[in-house]
mmCIF file of C-alpha atoms in Angstrom:
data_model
loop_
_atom_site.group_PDB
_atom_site.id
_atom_site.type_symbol
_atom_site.label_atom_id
_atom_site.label_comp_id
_atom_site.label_asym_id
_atom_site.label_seq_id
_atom_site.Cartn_x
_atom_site.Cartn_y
_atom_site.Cartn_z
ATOM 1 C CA UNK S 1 128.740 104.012 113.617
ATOM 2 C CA UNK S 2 129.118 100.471 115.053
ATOM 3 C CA UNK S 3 126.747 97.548 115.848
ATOM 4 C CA UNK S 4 127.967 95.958 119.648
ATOM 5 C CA UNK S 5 129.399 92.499 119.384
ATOM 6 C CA UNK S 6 126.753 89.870 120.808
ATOM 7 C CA UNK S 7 128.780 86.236 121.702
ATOM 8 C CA UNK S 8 129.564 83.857 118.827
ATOM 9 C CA UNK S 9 127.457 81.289 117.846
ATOM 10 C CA UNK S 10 129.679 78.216 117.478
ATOM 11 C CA UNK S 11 127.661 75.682 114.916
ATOM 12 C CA UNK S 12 129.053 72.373 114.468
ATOM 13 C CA UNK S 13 129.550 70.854 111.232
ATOM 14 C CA UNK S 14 126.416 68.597 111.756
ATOM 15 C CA UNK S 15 124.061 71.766 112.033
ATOM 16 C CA UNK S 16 126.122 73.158 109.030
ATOM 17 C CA UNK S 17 126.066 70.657 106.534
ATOM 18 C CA UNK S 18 122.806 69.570 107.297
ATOM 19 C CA UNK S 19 121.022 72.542 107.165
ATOM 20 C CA UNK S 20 123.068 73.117 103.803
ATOM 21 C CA UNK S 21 121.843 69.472 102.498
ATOM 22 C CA UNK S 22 117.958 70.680 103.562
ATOM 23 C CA UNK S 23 118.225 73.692 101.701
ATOM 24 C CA UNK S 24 119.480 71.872 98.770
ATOM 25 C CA UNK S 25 116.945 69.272 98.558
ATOM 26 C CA UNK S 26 114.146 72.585 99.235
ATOM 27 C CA UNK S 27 115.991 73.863 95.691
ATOM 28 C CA UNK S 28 115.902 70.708 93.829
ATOM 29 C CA UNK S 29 112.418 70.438 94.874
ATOM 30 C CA UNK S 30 111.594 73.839 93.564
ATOM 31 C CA UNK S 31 113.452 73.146 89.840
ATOM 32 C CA UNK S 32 111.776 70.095 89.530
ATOM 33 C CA UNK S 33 108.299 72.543 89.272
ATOM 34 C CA UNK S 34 110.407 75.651 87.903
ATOM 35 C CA UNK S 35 110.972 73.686 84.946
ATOM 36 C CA UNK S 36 107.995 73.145 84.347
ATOM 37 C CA UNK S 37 104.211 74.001 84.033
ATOM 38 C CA UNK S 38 102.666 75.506 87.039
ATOM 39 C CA UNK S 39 99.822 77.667 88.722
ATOM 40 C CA UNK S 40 99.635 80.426 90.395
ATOM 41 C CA UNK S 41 97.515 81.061 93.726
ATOM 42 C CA UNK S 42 96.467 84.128 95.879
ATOM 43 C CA UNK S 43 96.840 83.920 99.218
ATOM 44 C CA UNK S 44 94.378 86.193 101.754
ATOM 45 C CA UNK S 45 97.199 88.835 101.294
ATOM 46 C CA UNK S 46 97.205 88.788 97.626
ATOM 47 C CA UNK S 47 100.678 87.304 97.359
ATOM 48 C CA UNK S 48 101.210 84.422 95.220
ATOM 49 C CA UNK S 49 101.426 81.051 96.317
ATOM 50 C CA UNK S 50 102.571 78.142 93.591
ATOM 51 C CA UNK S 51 103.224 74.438 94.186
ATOM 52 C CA UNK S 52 107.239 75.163 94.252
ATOM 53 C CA UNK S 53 106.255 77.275 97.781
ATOM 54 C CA UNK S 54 104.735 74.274 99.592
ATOM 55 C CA UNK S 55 107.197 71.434 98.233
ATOM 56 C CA UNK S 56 110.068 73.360 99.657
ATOM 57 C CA UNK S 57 108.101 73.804 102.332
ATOM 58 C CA UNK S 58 107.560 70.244 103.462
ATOM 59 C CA UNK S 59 111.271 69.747 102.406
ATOM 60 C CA UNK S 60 112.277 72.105 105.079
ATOM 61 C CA UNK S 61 110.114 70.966 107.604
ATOM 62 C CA UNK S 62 110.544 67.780 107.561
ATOM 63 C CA UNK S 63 114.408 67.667 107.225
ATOM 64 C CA UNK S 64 114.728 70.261 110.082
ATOM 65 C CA UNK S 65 112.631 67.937 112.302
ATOM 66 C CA UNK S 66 114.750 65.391 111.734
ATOM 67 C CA UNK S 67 117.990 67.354 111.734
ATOM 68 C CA UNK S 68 117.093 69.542 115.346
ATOM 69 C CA UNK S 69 113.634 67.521 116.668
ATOM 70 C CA UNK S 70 113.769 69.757 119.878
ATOM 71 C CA UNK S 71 114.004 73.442 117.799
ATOM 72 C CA UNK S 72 110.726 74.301 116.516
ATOM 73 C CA UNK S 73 110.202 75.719 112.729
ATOM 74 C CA UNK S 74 108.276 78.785 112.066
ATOM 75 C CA UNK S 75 107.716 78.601 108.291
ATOM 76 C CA UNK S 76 105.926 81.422 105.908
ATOM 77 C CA UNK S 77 103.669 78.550 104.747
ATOM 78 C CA UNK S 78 102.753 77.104 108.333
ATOM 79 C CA UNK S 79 102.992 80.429 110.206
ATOM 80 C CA UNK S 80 99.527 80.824 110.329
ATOM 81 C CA UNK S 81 98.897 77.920 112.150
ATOM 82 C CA UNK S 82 100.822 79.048 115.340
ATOM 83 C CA UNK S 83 99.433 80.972 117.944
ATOM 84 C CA UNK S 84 101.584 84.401 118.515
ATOM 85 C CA UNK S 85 101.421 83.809 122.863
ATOM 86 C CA UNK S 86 102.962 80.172 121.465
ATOM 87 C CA UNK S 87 105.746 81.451 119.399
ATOM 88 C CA UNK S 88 106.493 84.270 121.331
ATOM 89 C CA UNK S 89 107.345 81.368 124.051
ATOM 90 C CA UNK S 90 110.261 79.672 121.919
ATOM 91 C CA UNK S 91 113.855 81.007 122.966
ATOM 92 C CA UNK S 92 115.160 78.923 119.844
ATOM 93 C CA UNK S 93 113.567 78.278 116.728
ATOM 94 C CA UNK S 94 114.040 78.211 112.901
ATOM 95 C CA UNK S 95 112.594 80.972 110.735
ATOM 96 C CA UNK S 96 112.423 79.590 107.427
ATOM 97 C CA UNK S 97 110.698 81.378 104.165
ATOM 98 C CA UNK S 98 110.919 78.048 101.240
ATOM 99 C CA UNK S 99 110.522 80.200 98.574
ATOM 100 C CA UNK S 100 111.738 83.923 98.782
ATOM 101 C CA UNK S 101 110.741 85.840 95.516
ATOM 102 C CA UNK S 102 107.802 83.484 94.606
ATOM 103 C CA UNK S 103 106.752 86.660 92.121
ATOM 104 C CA UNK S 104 110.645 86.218 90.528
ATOM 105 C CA UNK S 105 110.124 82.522 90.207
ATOM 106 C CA UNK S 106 106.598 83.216 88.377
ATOM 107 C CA UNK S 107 108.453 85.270 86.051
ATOM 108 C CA UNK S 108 111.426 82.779 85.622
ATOM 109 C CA UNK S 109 114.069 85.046 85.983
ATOM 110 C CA UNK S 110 116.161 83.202 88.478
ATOM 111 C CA UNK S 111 115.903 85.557 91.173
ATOM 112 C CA UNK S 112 114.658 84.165 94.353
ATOM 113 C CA UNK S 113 115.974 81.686 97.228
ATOM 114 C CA UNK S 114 115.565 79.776 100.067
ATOM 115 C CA UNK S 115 116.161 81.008 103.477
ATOM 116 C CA UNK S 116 116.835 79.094 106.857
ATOM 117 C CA UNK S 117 117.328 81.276 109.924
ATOM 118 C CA UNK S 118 118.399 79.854 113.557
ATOM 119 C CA UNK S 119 116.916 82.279 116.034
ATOM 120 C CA UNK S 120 117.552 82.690 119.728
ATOM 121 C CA UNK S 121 116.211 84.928 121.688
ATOM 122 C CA UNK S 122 115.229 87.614 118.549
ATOM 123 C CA UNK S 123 118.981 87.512 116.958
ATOM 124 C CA UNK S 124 119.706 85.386 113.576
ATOM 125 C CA UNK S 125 123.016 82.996 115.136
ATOM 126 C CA UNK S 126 123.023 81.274 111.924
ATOM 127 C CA UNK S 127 121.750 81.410 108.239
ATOM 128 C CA UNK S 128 121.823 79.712 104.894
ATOM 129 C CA UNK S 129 121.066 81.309 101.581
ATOM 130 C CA UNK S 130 120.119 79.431 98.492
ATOM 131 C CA UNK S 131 119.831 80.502 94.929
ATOM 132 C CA UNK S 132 118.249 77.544 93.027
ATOM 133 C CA UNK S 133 119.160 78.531 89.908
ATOM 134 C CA UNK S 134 122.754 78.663 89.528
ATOM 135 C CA UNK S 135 123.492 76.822 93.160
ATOM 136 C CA UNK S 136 124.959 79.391 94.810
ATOM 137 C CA UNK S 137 124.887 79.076 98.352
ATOM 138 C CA UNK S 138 126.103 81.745 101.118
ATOM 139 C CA UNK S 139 126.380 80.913 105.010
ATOM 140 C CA UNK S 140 127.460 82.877 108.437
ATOM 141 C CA UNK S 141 127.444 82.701 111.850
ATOM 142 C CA UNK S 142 126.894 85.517 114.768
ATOM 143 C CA UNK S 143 130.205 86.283 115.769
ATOM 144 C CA UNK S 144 131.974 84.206 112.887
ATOM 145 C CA UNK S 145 132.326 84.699 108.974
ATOM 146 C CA UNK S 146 130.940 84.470 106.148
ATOM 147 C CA UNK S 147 130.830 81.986 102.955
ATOM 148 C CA UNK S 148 130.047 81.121 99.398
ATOM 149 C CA UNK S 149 129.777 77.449 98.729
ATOM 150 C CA UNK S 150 129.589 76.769 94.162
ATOM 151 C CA UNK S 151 129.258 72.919 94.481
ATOM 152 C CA UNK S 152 131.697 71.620 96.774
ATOM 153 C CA UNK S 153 134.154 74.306 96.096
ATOM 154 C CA UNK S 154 133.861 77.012 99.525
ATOM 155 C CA UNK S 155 135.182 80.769 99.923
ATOM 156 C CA UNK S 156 135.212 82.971 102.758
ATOM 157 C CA UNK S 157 133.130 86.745 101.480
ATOM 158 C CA UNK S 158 133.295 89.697 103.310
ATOM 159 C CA UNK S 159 131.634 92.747 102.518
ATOM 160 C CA UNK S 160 133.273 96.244 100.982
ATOM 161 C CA UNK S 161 134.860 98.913 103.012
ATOM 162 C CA UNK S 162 135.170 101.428 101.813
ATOM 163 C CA UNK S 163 132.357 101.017 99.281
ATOM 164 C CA UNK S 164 132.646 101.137 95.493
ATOM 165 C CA UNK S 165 132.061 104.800 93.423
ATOM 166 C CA UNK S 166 129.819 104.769 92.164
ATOM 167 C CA UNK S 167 127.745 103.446 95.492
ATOM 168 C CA UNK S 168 126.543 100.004 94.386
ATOM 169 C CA UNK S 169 122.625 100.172 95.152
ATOM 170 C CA UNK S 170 120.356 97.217 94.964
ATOM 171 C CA UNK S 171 116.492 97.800 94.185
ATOM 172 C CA UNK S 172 114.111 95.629 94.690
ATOM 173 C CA UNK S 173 112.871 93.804 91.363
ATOM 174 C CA UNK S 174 109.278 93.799 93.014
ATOM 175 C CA UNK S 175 108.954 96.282 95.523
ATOM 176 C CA UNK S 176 109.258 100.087 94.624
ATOM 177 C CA UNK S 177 107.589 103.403 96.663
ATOM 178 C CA UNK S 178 108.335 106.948 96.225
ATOM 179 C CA UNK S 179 110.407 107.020 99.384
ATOM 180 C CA UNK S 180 112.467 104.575 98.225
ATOM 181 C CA UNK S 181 113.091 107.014 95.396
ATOM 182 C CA UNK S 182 113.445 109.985 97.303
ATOM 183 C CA UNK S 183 116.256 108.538 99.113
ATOM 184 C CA UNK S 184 117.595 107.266 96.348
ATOM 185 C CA UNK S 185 118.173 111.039 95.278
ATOM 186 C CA UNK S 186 119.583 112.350 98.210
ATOM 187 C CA UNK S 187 122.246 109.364 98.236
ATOM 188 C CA UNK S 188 123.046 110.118 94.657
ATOM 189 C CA UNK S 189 123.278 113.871 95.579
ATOM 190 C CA UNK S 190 125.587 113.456 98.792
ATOM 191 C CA UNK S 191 127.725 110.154 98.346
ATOM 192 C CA UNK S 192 131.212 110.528 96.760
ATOM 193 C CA UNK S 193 130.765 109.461 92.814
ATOM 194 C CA UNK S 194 127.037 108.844 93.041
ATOM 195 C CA UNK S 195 125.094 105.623 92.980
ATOM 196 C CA UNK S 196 124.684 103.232 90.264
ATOM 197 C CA UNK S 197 121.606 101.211 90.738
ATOM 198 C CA UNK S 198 121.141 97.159 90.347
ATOM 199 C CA UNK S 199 118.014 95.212 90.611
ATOM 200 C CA UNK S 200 117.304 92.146 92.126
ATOM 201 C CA UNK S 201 114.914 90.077 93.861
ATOM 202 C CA UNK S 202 114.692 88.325 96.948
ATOM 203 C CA UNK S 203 117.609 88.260 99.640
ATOM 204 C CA UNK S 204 120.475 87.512 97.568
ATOM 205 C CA UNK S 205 120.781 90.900 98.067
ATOM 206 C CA UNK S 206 122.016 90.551 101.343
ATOM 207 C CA UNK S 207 124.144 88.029 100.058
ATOM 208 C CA UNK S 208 125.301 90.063 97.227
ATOM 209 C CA UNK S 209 126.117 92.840 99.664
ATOM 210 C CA UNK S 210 127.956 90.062 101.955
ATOM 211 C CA UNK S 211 130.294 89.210 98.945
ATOM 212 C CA UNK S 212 131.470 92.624 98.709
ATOM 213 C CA UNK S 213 129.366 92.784 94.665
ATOM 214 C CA UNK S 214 126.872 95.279 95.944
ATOM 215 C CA UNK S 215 127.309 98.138 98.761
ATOM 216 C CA UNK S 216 123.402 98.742 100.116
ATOM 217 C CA UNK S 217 119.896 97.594 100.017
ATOM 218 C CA UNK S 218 117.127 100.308 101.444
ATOM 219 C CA UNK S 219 114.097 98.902 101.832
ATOM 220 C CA UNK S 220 110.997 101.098 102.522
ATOM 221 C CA UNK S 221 107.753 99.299 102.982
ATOM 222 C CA UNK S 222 107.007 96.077 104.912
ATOM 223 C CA UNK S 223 108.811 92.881 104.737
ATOM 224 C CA UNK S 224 108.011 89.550 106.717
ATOM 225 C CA UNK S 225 110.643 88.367 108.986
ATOM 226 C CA UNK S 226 111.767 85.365 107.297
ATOM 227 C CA UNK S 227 112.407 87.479 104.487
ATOM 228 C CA UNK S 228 115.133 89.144 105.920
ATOM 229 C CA UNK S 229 116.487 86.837 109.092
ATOM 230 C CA UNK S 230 118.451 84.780 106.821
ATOM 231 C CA UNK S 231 120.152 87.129 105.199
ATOM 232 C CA UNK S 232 120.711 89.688 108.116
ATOM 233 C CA UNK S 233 122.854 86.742 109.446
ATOM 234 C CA UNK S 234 124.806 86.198 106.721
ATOM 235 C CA UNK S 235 125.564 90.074 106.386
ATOM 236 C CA UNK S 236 126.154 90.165 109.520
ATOM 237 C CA UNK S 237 128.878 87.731 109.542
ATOM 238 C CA UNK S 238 131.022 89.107 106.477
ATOM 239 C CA UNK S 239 130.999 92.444 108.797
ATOM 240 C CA UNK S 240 128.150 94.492 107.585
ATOM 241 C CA UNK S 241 124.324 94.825 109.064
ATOM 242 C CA UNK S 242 120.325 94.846 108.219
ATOM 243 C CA UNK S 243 119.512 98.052 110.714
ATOM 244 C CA UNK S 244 115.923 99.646 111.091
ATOM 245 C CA UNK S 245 115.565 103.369 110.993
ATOM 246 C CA UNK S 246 116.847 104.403 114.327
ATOM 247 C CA UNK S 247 120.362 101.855 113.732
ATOM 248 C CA UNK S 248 119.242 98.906 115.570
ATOM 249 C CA UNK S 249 119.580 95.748 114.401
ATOM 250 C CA UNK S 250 116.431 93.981 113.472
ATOM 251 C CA UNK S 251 115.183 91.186 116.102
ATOM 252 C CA UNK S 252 112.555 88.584 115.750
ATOM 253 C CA UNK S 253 109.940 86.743 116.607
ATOM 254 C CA UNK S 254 109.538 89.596 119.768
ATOM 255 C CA UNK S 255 106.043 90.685 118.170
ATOM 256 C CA UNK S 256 102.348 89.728 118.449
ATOM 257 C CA UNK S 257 103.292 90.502 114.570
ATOM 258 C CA UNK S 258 105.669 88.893 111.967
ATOM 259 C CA UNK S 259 106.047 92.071 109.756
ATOM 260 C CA UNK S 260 109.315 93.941 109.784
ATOM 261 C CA UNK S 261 109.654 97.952 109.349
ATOM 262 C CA UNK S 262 111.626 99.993 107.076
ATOM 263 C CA UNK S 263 115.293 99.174 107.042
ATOM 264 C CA UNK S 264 118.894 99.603 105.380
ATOM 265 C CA UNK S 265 121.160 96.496 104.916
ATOM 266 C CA UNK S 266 124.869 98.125 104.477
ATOM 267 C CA UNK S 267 128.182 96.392 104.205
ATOM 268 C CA UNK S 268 130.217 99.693 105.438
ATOM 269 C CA UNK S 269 128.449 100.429 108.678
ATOM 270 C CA UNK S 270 130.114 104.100 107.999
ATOM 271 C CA UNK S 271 127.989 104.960 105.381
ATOM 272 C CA UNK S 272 125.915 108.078 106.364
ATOM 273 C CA UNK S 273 122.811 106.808 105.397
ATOM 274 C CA UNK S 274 120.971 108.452 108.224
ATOM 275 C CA UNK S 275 121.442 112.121 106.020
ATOM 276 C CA UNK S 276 120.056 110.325 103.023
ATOM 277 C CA UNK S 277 116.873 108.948 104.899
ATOM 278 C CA UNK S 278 116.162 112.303 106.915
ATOM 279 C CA UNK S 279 116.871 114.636 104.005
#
């Protein structure tokens, strides 16, 4: 199958690095409270909330006002605040989630990031990925490639074709539903070699996919859109794709709503995962 080209996006080393240097300070902000004690809140969705969320939050925010003062931010901690007719409005904006995998940081096992996400007009044109722990940082472009950046050292990543055997799958460390597992089945049934099955949290899965480490992320249940915008844009660039059930790619901030459908994240976009979702 194949995804049509849209234009490049062409971002200049100031939007680069600075973004980069944003997310950065967002992670040292979030070690600072990963290290040590903190609590735990509830927000009105039951999801948990901890003082790590709303420090990288005000990181973010306030570096991205000072780095792009005309593009408006559209945070998972401040979304609440903006009216839908408002957002709906902005042709450019960032879609930013501080803390992705707040339950991962609660349990301290490293997994979880910090997302930044240039939108314009519903398609990611740019995105950083940061794992905290560790440092590792991936970035992409629409129409460009994709990187890994370990400290100051930088590599270009590009995802697998043709996959690995046995298919790499990730899992969600969080999330889990029995459709998830029933196509889970069917792929291990019909795909050459089988799947072998890796769990992780938060979007360095796209990331991980986007390196060419792990070959497909199905995700069954709802996700917010700054959970995934990020990523999408960095899997996009090192050739692969985040693609809802009918094999469109996802869009954002079109909907009175922030919540995202089902969808499959792939690095091969040959993979016939279309048999293994319809049975």
């Amino acid at each position: 199958m194949s995804v049509a080209a849209a234009p490049a996006f062409v971002a200049d080393s100031a939007l680069v690095e600075g973004a980069i240097a944003i997310a950065r300070a967002a992670a040292a902000a979030i070690l600072e409270i990963y290290d040590g004690e903190f609590e735990v809140e509830r927000k009105a969705d039951a999801s948990p909330l901890t003082a790590a969320d709303m420090a990288a939050h005000h990181v973010i925010v306030d570096g991205l006002a000072r780095l792009t003062p005309d593009i408006p931010v559209l945070s998972e901690e401040s979304a609440h605040e903006v009216d839908a007719a408002q957002r709906r409005g902005w042709d450019r904006l960032w879609l930013v989630d501080p803390l992705d995998g707040t339950r991962e940081f609660v349990k301290r096992n490293g997994e979880f990031s910090v997302n930044l996400a240039l939108i314009e007009r519903g398609e990611p044109v740019f995105g950083v990925v940061l794992a905290p722990v560790g440092g590792a940082l991936w970035h992409g472009a629409r129409g460009g490639h994709a990187y890994r950046r370990d400290g100051d050292a930088e590599r270009r990543v590009q995802a697998q074709v043709p996959p690995a055997q046995p298919l790499r799958v990730a899992a969600s460390r969080s999330h889990h539903s029995q459709r998830s597992d029933e196509f889970l089945a069917r792929a291990h049934r019909q795909a050459a070699g089988g799947i072998a099955m890796v769990s992780l949290g938060s979007s360095l899965k796209f990331c991980r996919i986007a390196e060419g480490s792990l070959d497909l992320y199905p995700r069954f249940g709802p996700t917010s859109e700054w959970d995934t915008a990020a990523g999408q844009c960095v899997l996009e660039a090192a050739g692969g794709a985040v693609l809802d059930p009918r094999g469109r790619p996802f869009r954002y901030n079109q909907r009175d709503g922030l919540l995202n459908g089902d969808f499959i994240a792939l690095g091969d976009l040959s993979l016939p995962w279309r048999a293994w979702q319809d049975g």
